[in-house]
Amino acid sequence: LSGYEVINIGHPDLIETAELAEMIRARLGAPSYLLRVVDQPSRMTLVKRPALRKQATLLSMVPVVGLQAGVERVASRFARVTA
């Protein structure tokens, strides 16, 4: 791009953070006690829905990998790097 832009990068499928954390924990075989839900600060936005229009229009980028496959790819990559 020729100028400065703020662009959300993401996938249009929404998932709760706790569910994503559990997916990652399970894939890595980490103990379940590592995950805990904490109360959010009162001024925190509880539901975040990123606007992904700029991702498609400015970067011509549309996600083709699903969340589960993406977690698998990242976990496999880190497993190779740390082995």
mmCIF file of N, CA, C and O in Angstrom:
data_model
loop_
_atom_site.group_PDB
_atom_site.id
_atom_site.type_symbol
_atom_site.label_atom_id
_atom_site.label_comp_id
_atom_site.label_asym_id
_atom_site.label_seq_id
_atom_site.Cartn_x
_atom_site.Cartn_y
_atom_site.Cartn_z
ATOM 1 N N LEU A 1 0.846 -1.186 0.000
ATOM 2 C CA LEU A 1 0.000 0.000 0.000
ATOM 3 C C LEU A 1 0.882 1.237 0.000
ATOM 4 O O LEU A 1 1.974 1.234 0.562
ATOM 5 N N SER A 2 0.388 2.280 -0.587
ATOM 6 C CA SER A 2 1.183 3.500 -0.672
ATOM 7 C C SER A 2 1.069 4.376 0.565
ATOM 8 O O SER A 2 1.892 5.260 0.771
ATOM 9 N N GLY A 3 0.082 4.163 1.401
ATOM 10 C CA GLY A 3 -0.097 4.973 2.596
ATOM 11 C C GLY A 3 -0.366 4.121 3.821
ATOM 12 O O GLY A 3 -0.374 2.901 3.759
ATOM 13 N N TYR A 4 -0.584 4.794 4.917
ATOM 14 C CA TYR A 4 -0.849 4.119 6.193
ATOM 15 C C TYR A 4 -2.309 3.716 6.273
ATOM 16 O O TYR A 4 -3.196 4.505 5.970
ATOM 17 N N GLU A 5 -2.557 2.496 6.667
ATOM 18 C CA GLU A 5 -3.917 1.991 6.862
ATOM 19 C C GLU A 5 -3.946 1.103 8.103
ATOM 20 O O GLU A 5 -2.994 0.375 8.357
ATOM 21 N N VAL A 6 -5.029 1.170 8.842
ATOM 22 C CA VAL A 6 -5.269 0.223 9.927
ATOM 23 C C VAL A 6 -6.168 -0.858 9.340
ATOM 24 O O VAL A 6 -7.252 -0.561 8.839
ATOM 25 N N ILE A 7 -5.685 -2.108 9.365
ATOM 26 C CA ILE A 7 -6.416 -3.199 8.735
ATOM 27 C C ILE A 7 -6.542 -4.353 9.723
ATOM 28 O O ILE A 7 -5.528 -4.868 10.210
ATOM 29 N N ASN A 8 -7.770 -4.741 10.033
ATOM 30 C CA ASN A 8 -7.986 -5.949 10.835
ATOM 31 C C ASN A 8 -7.702 -7.151 9.948
ATOM 32 O O ASN A 8 -8.167 -7.221 8.817
ATOM 33 N N ILE A 9 -6.939 -8.092 10.474
ATOM 34 C CA ILE A 9 -6.644 -9.334 9.762
ATOM 35 C C ILE A 9 -7.331 -10.444 10.533
ATOM 36 O O ILE A 9 -7.146 -10.575 11.747
ATOM 37 N N GLY A 10 -8.117 -11.238 9.856
ATOM 38 C CA GLY A 10 -8.802 -12.294 10.575
ATOM 39 C C GLY A 10 -9.674 -13.131 9.679
ATOM 40 O O GLY A 10 -9.628 -13.043 8.455
ATOM 41 N N HIS A 11 -10.464 -13.936 10.314
ATOM 42 C CA HIS A 11 -11.384 -14.843 9.646
ATOM 43 C C HIS A 11 -12.794 -14.434 10.032
ATOM 44 O O HIS A 11 -13.040 -14.047 11.175
ATOM 45 N N PRO A 12 -13.737 -14.488 9.117
ATOM 46 C CA PRO A 12 -15.092 -14.044 9.438
ATOM 47 C C PRO A 12 -15.825 -14.954 10.426
ATOM 48 O O PRO A 12 -16.811 -14.532 11.029
ATOM 49 N N ASP A 13 -15.376 -16.198 10.609
ATOM 50 C CA ASP A 13 -16.012 -17.085 11.584
ATOM 51 C C ASP A 13 -15.654 -16.622 12.992
ATOM 52 O O ASP A 13 -14.479 -16.433 13.308
ATOM 53 N N LEU A 14 -16.663 -16.449 13.828
ATOM 54 C CA LEU A 14 -16.439 -15.980 15.193
ATOM 55 C C LEU A 14 -16.318 -17.163 16.144
ATOM 56 O O LEU A 14 -17.006 -18.174 15.989
ATOM 57 N N ILE A 15 -15.464 -17.014 17.145
ATOM 58 C CA ILE A 15 -15.283 -18.046 18.160
ATOM 59 C C ILE A 15 -14.946 -17.333 19.469
ATOM 60 O O ILE A 15 -14.273 -16.301 19.467
ATOM 61 N N GLU A 16 -15.413 -17.878 20.564
ATOM 62 C CA GLU A 16 -15.093 -17.286 21.858
ATOM 63 C C GLU A 16 -13.636 -17.582 22.192
ATOM 64 O O GLU A 16 -13.100 -18.636 21.837
ATOM 65 N N THR A 17 -13.004 -16.657 22.876
ATOM 66 C CA THR A 17 -11.598 -16.797 23.234
ATOM 67 C C THR A 17 -11.360 -18.066 24.041
ATOM 68 O O THR A 17 -10.378 -18.783 23.811
ATOM 69 N N ALA A 18 -12.262 -18.380 24.969
ATOM 70 C CA ALA A 18 -12.096 -19.581 25.794
ATOM 71 C C ALA A 18 -12.133 -20.842 24.927
ATOM 72 O O ALA A 18 -11.384 -21.796 25.170
ATOM 73 N N GLU A 19 -12.980 -20.846 23.904
ATOM 74 C CA GLU A 19 -13.063 -22.002 23.014
ATOM 75 C C GLU A 19 -11.783 -22.145 22.184
ATOM 76 O O GLU A 19 -11.265 -23.248 21.993
ATOM 77 N N LEU A 20 -11.258 -21.033 21.705
ATOM 78 C CA LEU A 20 -10.005 -21.061 20.959
ATOM 79 C C LEU A 20 -8.858 -21.529 21.852
ATOM 80 O O LEU A 20 -8.038 -22.361 21.448
ATOM 81 N N ALA A 21 -8.809 -21.016 23.071
ATOM 82 C CA ALA A 21 -7.765 -21.424 24.005
ATOM 83 C C ALA A 21 -7.833 -22.920 24.284
ATOM 84 O O ALA A 21 -6.798 -23.608 24.331
ATOM 85 N N GLU A 22 -9.035 -23.447 24.439
ATOM 86 C CA GLU A 22 -9.199 -24.888 24.671
ATOM 87 C C GLU A 22 -8.754 -25.691 23.456
ATOM 88 O O GLU A 22 -8.122 -26.739 23.599
ATOM 89 N N MET A 23 -9.064 -25.199 22.274
ATOM 90 C CA MET A 23 -8.652 -25.878 21.053
ATOM 91 C C MET A 23 -7.119 -25.962 20.980
ATOM 92 O O MET A 23 -6.556 -27.018 20.669
ATOM 93 N N ILE A 24 -6.454 -24.867 21.286
ATOM 94 C CA ILE A 24 -4.989 -24.828 21.264
ATOM 95 C C ILE A 24 -4.428 -25.720 22.364
ATOM 96 O O ILE A 24 -3.494 -26.490 22.143
ATOM 97 N N ARG A 25 -4.999 -25.623 23.567
ATOM 98 C CA ARG A 25 -4.523 -26.436 24.690
ATOM 99 C C ARG A 25 -4.612 -27.921 24.370
ATOM 100 O O ARG A 25 -3.657 -28.675 24.561
ATOM 101 N N ALA A 26 -5.760 -28.333 23.837
ATOM 102 C CA ALA A 26 -5.962 -29.739 23.514
ATOM 103 C C ALA A 26 -4.985 -30.195 22.436
ATOM 104 O O ALA A 26 -4.401 -31.284 22.533
ATOM 105 N N ARG A 27 -4.785 -29.390 21.407
ATOM 106 C CA ARG A 27 -3.874 -29.753 20.317
ATOM 107 C C ARG A 27 -2.449 -29.916 20.822
ATOM 108 O O ARG A 27 -1.719 -30.794 20.396
ATOM 109 N N LEU A 28 -2.052 -29.077 21.777
ATOM 110 C CA LEU A 28 -0.690 -29.141 22.305
ATOM 111 C C LEU A 28 -0.545 -30.160 23.429
ATOM 112 O O LEU A 28 0.568 -30.419 23.887
ATOM 113 N N GLY A 29 -1.679 -30.699 23.897
ATOM 114 C CA GLY A 29 -1.625 -31.677 24.975
ATOM 115 C C GLY A 29 -1.244 -31.066 26.313
ATOM 116 O O GLY A 29 -0.718 -31.750 27.191
ATOM 117 N N ALA A 30 -1.542 -29.797 26.490
ATOM 118 C CA ALA A 30 -1.227 -29.115 27.749
ATOM 119 C C ALA A 30 -2.281 -29.470 28.800
ATOM 120 O O ALA A 30 -3.428 -29.755 28.470
ATOM 121 N N PRO A 31 -1.890 -29.454 30.070
ATOM 122 C CA PRO A 31 -2.859 -29.779 31.125
ATOM 123 C C PRO A 31 -3.991 -28.749 31.199
ATOM 124 O O PRO A 31 -3.782 -27.561 30.980
ATOM 125 N N SER A 32 -5.197 -29.229 31.508
ATOM 126 C CA SER A 32 -6.371 -28.356 31.512
ATOM 127 C C SER A 32 -6.335 -27.303 32.611
ATOM 128 O O SER A 32 -6.976 -26.270 32.488
ATOM 129 N N TYR A 33 -5.563 -27.536 33.677
ATOM 130 C CA TYR A 33 -5.522 -26.535 34.752
ATOM 131 C C TYR A 33 -4.865 -25.230 34.301
ATOM 132 O O TYR A 33 -4.967 -24.209 34.978
ATOM 133 N N LEU A 34 -4.213 -25.247 33.149
ATOM 134 C CA LEU A 34 -3.591 -24.014 32.657
ATOM 135 C C LEU A 34 -4.618 -22.996 32.176
ATOM 136 O O LEU A 34 -4.321 -21.815 32.089
ATOM 137 N N LEU A 35 -5.820 -23.454 31.854
ATOM 138 C CA LEU A 35 -6.867 -22.548 31.384
ATOM 139 C C LEU A 35 -7.799 -22.176 32.517
ATOM 140 O O LEU A 35 -8.238 -23.030 33.271
ATOM 141 N N ARG A 36 -8.094 -20.909 32.615
ATOM 142 C CA ARG A 36 -9.070 -20.455 33.588
ATOM 143 C C ARG A 36 -9.764 -19.225 33.027
ATOM 144 O O ARG A 36 -9.174 -18.430 32.305
ATOM 145 N N VAL A 37 -11.024 -19.093 33.321
ATOM 146 C CA VAL A 37 -11.814 -17.953 32.860
ATOM 147 C C VAL A 37 -11.772 -16.884 33.943
ATOM 148 O O VAL A 37 -11.969 -17.183 35.118
ATOM 149 N N VAL A 38 -11.488 -15.675 33.535
ATOM 150 C CA VAL A 38 -11.443 -14.565 34.485
ATOM 151 C C VAL A 38 -12.478 -13.526 34.067
ATOM 152 O O VAL A 38 -12.830 -13.411 32.897
ATOM 153 N N ASP A 39 -12.973 -12.782 35.028
ATOM 154 C CA ASP A 39 -13.919 -11.716 34.739
ATOM 155 C C ASP A 39 -13.204 -10.597 33.991
ATOM 156 O O ASP A 39 -12.060 -10.259 34.306
ATOM 157 N N GLN A 40 -13.884 -10.053 33.004
ATOM 158 C CA GLN A 40 -13.324 -8.949 32.239
ATOM 159 C C GLN A 40 -13.568 -7.631 32.973
ATOM 160 O O GLN A 40 -14.559 -7.501 33.687
ATOM 161 N N PRO A 41 -12.689 -6.665 32.794
ATOM 162 C CA PRO A 41 -12.931 -5.342 33.389
ATOM 163 C C PRO A 41 -14.258 -4.779 32.897
ATOM 164 O O PRO A 41 -14.702 -5.078 31.776
ATOM 165 N N SER A 42 -14.900 -3.981 33.713
ATOM 166 C CA SER A 42 -16.239 -3.485 33.403
ATOM 167 C C SER A 42 -16.302 -2.677 32.109
ATOM 168 O O SER A 42 -17.329 -2.647 31.451
ATOM 169 N N ARG A 43 -15.225 -2.041 31.713
ATOM 170 C CA ARG A 43 -15.251 -1.219 30.494
ATOM 171 C C ARG A 43 -14.780 -1.976 29.259
ATOM 172 O O ARG A 43 -14.698 -1.416 28.177
ATOM 173 N N MET A 44 -14.493 -3.260 29.411
ATOM 174 C CA MET A 44 -14.016 -4.073 28.291
ATOM 175 C C MET A 44 -15.190 -4.442 27.389
ATOM 176 O O MET A 44 -16.265 -4.786 27.863
ATOM 177 N N THR A 45 -14.972 -4.365 26.085
ATOM 178 C CA THR A 45 -15.974 -4.795 25.125
ATOM 179 C C THR A 45 -16.000 -6.317 25.135
ATOM 180 O O THR A 45 -14.993 -6.955 24.816
ATOM 181 N N LEU A 46 -17.127 -6.907 25.510
ATOM 182 C CA LEU A 46 -17.196 -8.353 25.662
ATOM 183 C C LEU A 46 -17.255 -9.096 24.337
ATOM 184 O O LEU A 46 -16.732 -10.193 24.206
ATOM 185 N N VAL A 47 -17.899 -8.520 23.346
ATOM 186 C CA VAL A 47 -18.017 -9.168 22.043
ATOM 187 C C VAL A 47 -17.325 -8.279 21.021
ATOM 188 O O VAL A 47 -17.673 -7.113 20.864
ATOM 189 N N LYS A 48 -16.342 -8.864 20.350
ATOM 190 C CA LYS A 48 -15.597 -8.117 19.335
ATOM 191 C C LYS A 48 -15.850 -8.756 17.977
ATOM 192 O O LYS A 48 -15.681 -9.947 17.804
ATOM 193 N N ARG A 49 -16.276 -7.953 17.038
ATOM 194 C CA ARG A 49 -16.521 -8.420 15.674
ATOM 195 C C ARG A 49 -15.694 -7.528 14.743
ATOM 196 O O ARG A 49 -16.124 -6.422 14.408
ATOM 197 N N PRO A 50 -14.526 -8.005 14.339
ATOM 198 C CA PRO A 50 -13.658 -7.150 13.527
ATOM 199 C C PRO A 50 -14.258 -6.879 12.148
ATOM 200 O O PRO A 50 -14.905 -7.740 11.551
ATOM 201 N N ALA A 51 -14.051 -5.672 11.660
ATOM 202 C CA ALA A 51 -14.460 -5.318 10.306
ATOM 203 C C ALA A 51 -13.340 -5.777 9.372
ATOM 204 O O ALA A 51 -12.211 -5.292 9.462
ATOM 205 N N LEU A 52 -13.642 -6.725 8.513
ATOM 206 C CA LEU A 52 -12.621 -7.328 7.654
ATOM 207 C C LEU A 52 -12.687 -6.850 6.207
ATOM 208 O O LEU A 52 -11.981 -7.365 5.349
ATOM 209 N N ARG A 53 -13.489 -5.832 5.943
ATOM 210 C CA ARG A 53 -13.652 -5.335 4.574
ATOM 211 C C ARG A 53 -12.323 -4.881 3.970
ATOM 212 O O ARG A 53 -11.997 -5.208 2.835
ATOM 213 N N LYS A 54 -11.516 -4.128 4.740
ATOM 214 C CA LYS A 54 -10.238 -3.640 4.216
ATOM 215 C C LYS A 54 -9.290 -4.789 3.888
ATOM 216 O O LYS A 54 -8.497 -4.690 2.954
ATOM 217 N N GLN A 55 -9.363 -5.842 4.667
ATOM 218 C CA GLN A 55 -8.521 -7.012 4.410
ATOM 219 C C GLN A 55 -8.766 -7.519 2.985
ATOM 220 O O GLN A 55 -7.829 -7.849 2.262
ATOM 221 N N ALA A 56 -10.023 -7.562 2.588
ATOM 222 C CA ALA A 56 -10.378 -8.063 1.257
ATOM 223 C C ALA A 56 -10.134 -7.020 0.168
ATOM 224 O O ALA A 56 -9.554 -7.333 -0.866
ATOM 225 N N THR A 57 -10.552 -5.787 0.421
ATOM 226 C CA THR A 57 -10.469 -4.782 -0.650
ATOM 227 C C THR A 57 -9.059 -4.232 -0.852
ATOM 228 O O THR A 57 -8.635 -4.044 -1.984
ATOM 229 N N LEU A 58 -8.332 -3.970 0.212
ATOM 230 C CA LEU A 58 -6.998 -3.378 0.066
ATOM 231 C C LEU A 58 -5.902 -4.415 -0.132
ATOM 232 O O LEU A 58 -4.911 -4.160 -0.815
ATOM 233 N N LEU A 59 -6.057 -5.569 0.485
ATOM 234 C CA LEU A 59 -5.011 -6.596 0.408
ATOM 235 C C LEU A 59 -5.372 -7.747 -0.523
ATOM 236 O O LEU A 59 -4.548 -8.630 -0.761
ATOM 237 N N SER A 60 -6.613 -7.740 -1.023
ATOM 238 C CA SER A 60 -7.109 -8.853 -1.840
ATOM 239 C C SER A 60 -6.896 -10.184 -1.136
ATOM 240 O O SER A 60 -6.516 -11.175 -1.737
ATOM 241 N N MET A 61 -7.138 -10.191 0.173
ATOM 242 C CA MET A 61 -6.914 -11.381 0.986
ATOM 243 C C MET A 61 -8.225 -11.849 1.579
ATOM 244 O O MET A 61 -8.909 -11.106 2.270
ATOM 245 N N VAL A 62 -8.600 -13.079 1.258
ATOM 246 C CA VAL A 62 -9.791 -13.712 1.809
ATOM 247 C C VAL A 62 -9.343 -15.045 2.401
ATOM 248 O O VAL A 62 -8.716 -15.847 1.710
ATOM 249 N N PRO A 63 -9.601 -15.292 3.691
ATOM 250 C CA PRO A 63 -9.158 -16.536 4.316
ATOM 251 C C PRO A 63 -9.732 -17.768 3.617
ATOM 252 O O PRO A 63 -10.908 -17.796 3.271
ATOM 253 N N VAL A 64 -8.880 -18.759 3.417
ATOM 254 C CA VAL A 64 -9.329 -20.022 2.824
ATOM 255 C C VAL A 64 -9.104 -21.196 3.776
ATOM 256 O O VAL A 64 -9.587 -22.287 3.533
ATOM 257 N N VAL A 65 -8.382 -20.959 4.861
ATOM 258 C CA VAL A 65 -8.103 -22.001 5.852
ATOM 259 C C VAL A 65 -9.037 -21.795 7.033
ATOM 260 O O VAL A 65 -9.140 -20.687 7.562
ATOM 261 N N GLY A 66 -9.726 -22.850 7.458
ATOM 262 C CA GLY A 66 -10.604 -22.772 8.615
ATOM 263 C C GLY A 66 -9.808 -22.668 9.911
ATOM 264 O O GLY A 66 -8.594 -22.908 9.939
ATOM 265 N N LEU A 67 -10.492 -22.319 10.968
ATOM 266 C CA LEU A 67 -9.827 -22.111 12.254
ATOM 267 C C LEU A 67 -9.146 -23.377 12.768
ATOM 268 O O LEU A 67 -7.996 -23.355 13.185
ATOM 269 N N GLN A 68 -9.852 -24.499 12.737
ATOM 270 C CA GLN A 68 -9.270 -25.758 13.216
ATOM 271 C C GLN A 68 -8.004 -26.102 12.435
ATOM 272 O O GLN A 68 -6.981 -26.459 13.015
ATOM 273 N N ALA A 69 -8.053 -25.980 11.107
ATOM 274 C CA ALA A 69 -6.881 -26.273 10.280
ATOM 275 C C ALA A 69 -5.756 -25.273 10.554
ATOM 276 O O ALA A 69 -4.580 -25.644 10.551
ATOM 277 N N GLY A 70 -6.117 -24.025 10.797
ATOM 278 C CA GLY A 70 -5.110 -23.016 11.108
ATOM 279 C C GLY A 70 -4.401 -23.300 12.421
ATOM 280 O O GLY A 70 -3.175 -23.181 12.518
ATOM 281 N N VAL A 71 -5.159 -23.691 13.444
ATOM 282 C CA VAL A 71 -4.556 -24.053 14.731
ATOM 283 C C VAL A 71 -3.621 -25.242 14.537
ATOM 284 O O VAL A 71 -2.506 -25.267 15.054
ATOM 285 N N GLU A 72 -4.058 -26.208 13.759
ATOM 286 C CA GLU A 72 -3.235 -27.391 13.482
ATOM 287 C C GLU A 72 -1.931 -27.000 12.783
ATOM 288 O O GLU A 72 -0.857 -27.471 13.147
ATOM 289 N N ARG A 73 -2.014 -26.125 11.804
ATOM 290 C CA ARG A 73 -0.817 -25.689 11.076
ATOM 291 C C ARG A 73 0.166 -24.966 11.992
ATOM 292 O O ARG A 73 1.368 -25.221 11.953
ATOM 293 N N VAL A 74 -0.342 -24.047 12.791
ATOM 294 C CA VAL A 74 0.533 -23.288 13.691
ATOM 295 C C VAL A 74 1.161 -24.209 14.739
ATOM 296 O O VAL A 74 2.360 -24.148 14.996
ATOM 297 N N ALA A 75 0.359 -25.089 15.331
ATOM 298 C CA ALA A 75 0.872 -26.014 16.348
ATOM 299 C C ALA A 75 1.926 -26.938 15.754
ATOM 300 O O ALA A 75 2.967 -27.180 16.376
ATOM 301 N N SER A 76 1.697 -27.432 14.554
ATOM 302 C CA SER A 76 2.673 -28.306 13.903
ATOM 303 C C SER A 76 3.967 -27.565 13.617
ATOM 304 O O SER A 76 5.059 -28.102 13.795
ATOM 305 N N ARG A 77 3.851 -26.335 13.197
ATOM 306 C CA ARG A 77 5.040 -25.512 12.914
ATOM 307 C C ARG A 77 5.858 -25.297 14.180
ATOM 308 O O ARG A 77 7.077 -25.453 14.180
ATOM 309 N N PHE A 78 5.198 -24.949 15.279
ATOM 310 C CA PHE A 78 5.913 -24.725 16.528
ATOM 311 C C PHE A 78 6.507 -26.028 17.067
ATOM 312 O O PHE A 78 7.579 -26.030 17.657
ATOM 313 N N ALA A 79 5.822 -27.135 16.838
ATOM 314 C CA ALA A 79 6.349 -28.435 17.288
ATOM 315 C C ALA A 79 7.653 -28.739 16.561
ATOM 316 O O ALA A 79 8.613 -29.235 17.161
ATOM 317 N N ARG A 80 7.725 -28.420 15.270
ATOM 318 C CA ARG A 80 8.962 -28.649 14.506
ATOM 319 C C ARG A 80 10.077 -27.725 14.968
ATOM 320 O O ARG A 80 11.226 -28.120 15.070
ATOM 321 N N VAL A 81 9.742 -26.478 15.239
ATOM 322 C CA VAL A 81 10.746 -25.482 15.635
ATOM 323 C C VAL A 81 11.318 -25.822 17.010
ATOM 324 O O VAL A 81 12.514 -25.664 17.255
ATOM 325 N N THR A 82 10.470 -26.282 17.927
ATOM 326 C CA THR A 82 10.927 -26.546 19.296
ATOM 327 C C THR A 82 11.481 -27.938 19.500
ATOM 328 O O THR A 82 12.011 -28.242 20.560
ATOM 329 N N ALA A 83 11.378 -28.804 18.489
ATOM 330 C CA ALA A 83 11.877 -30.180 18.625
ATOM 331 C C ALA A 83 13.392 -30.237 18.546
ATOM 332 O O ALA A 83 14.082 -29.451 18.038
#
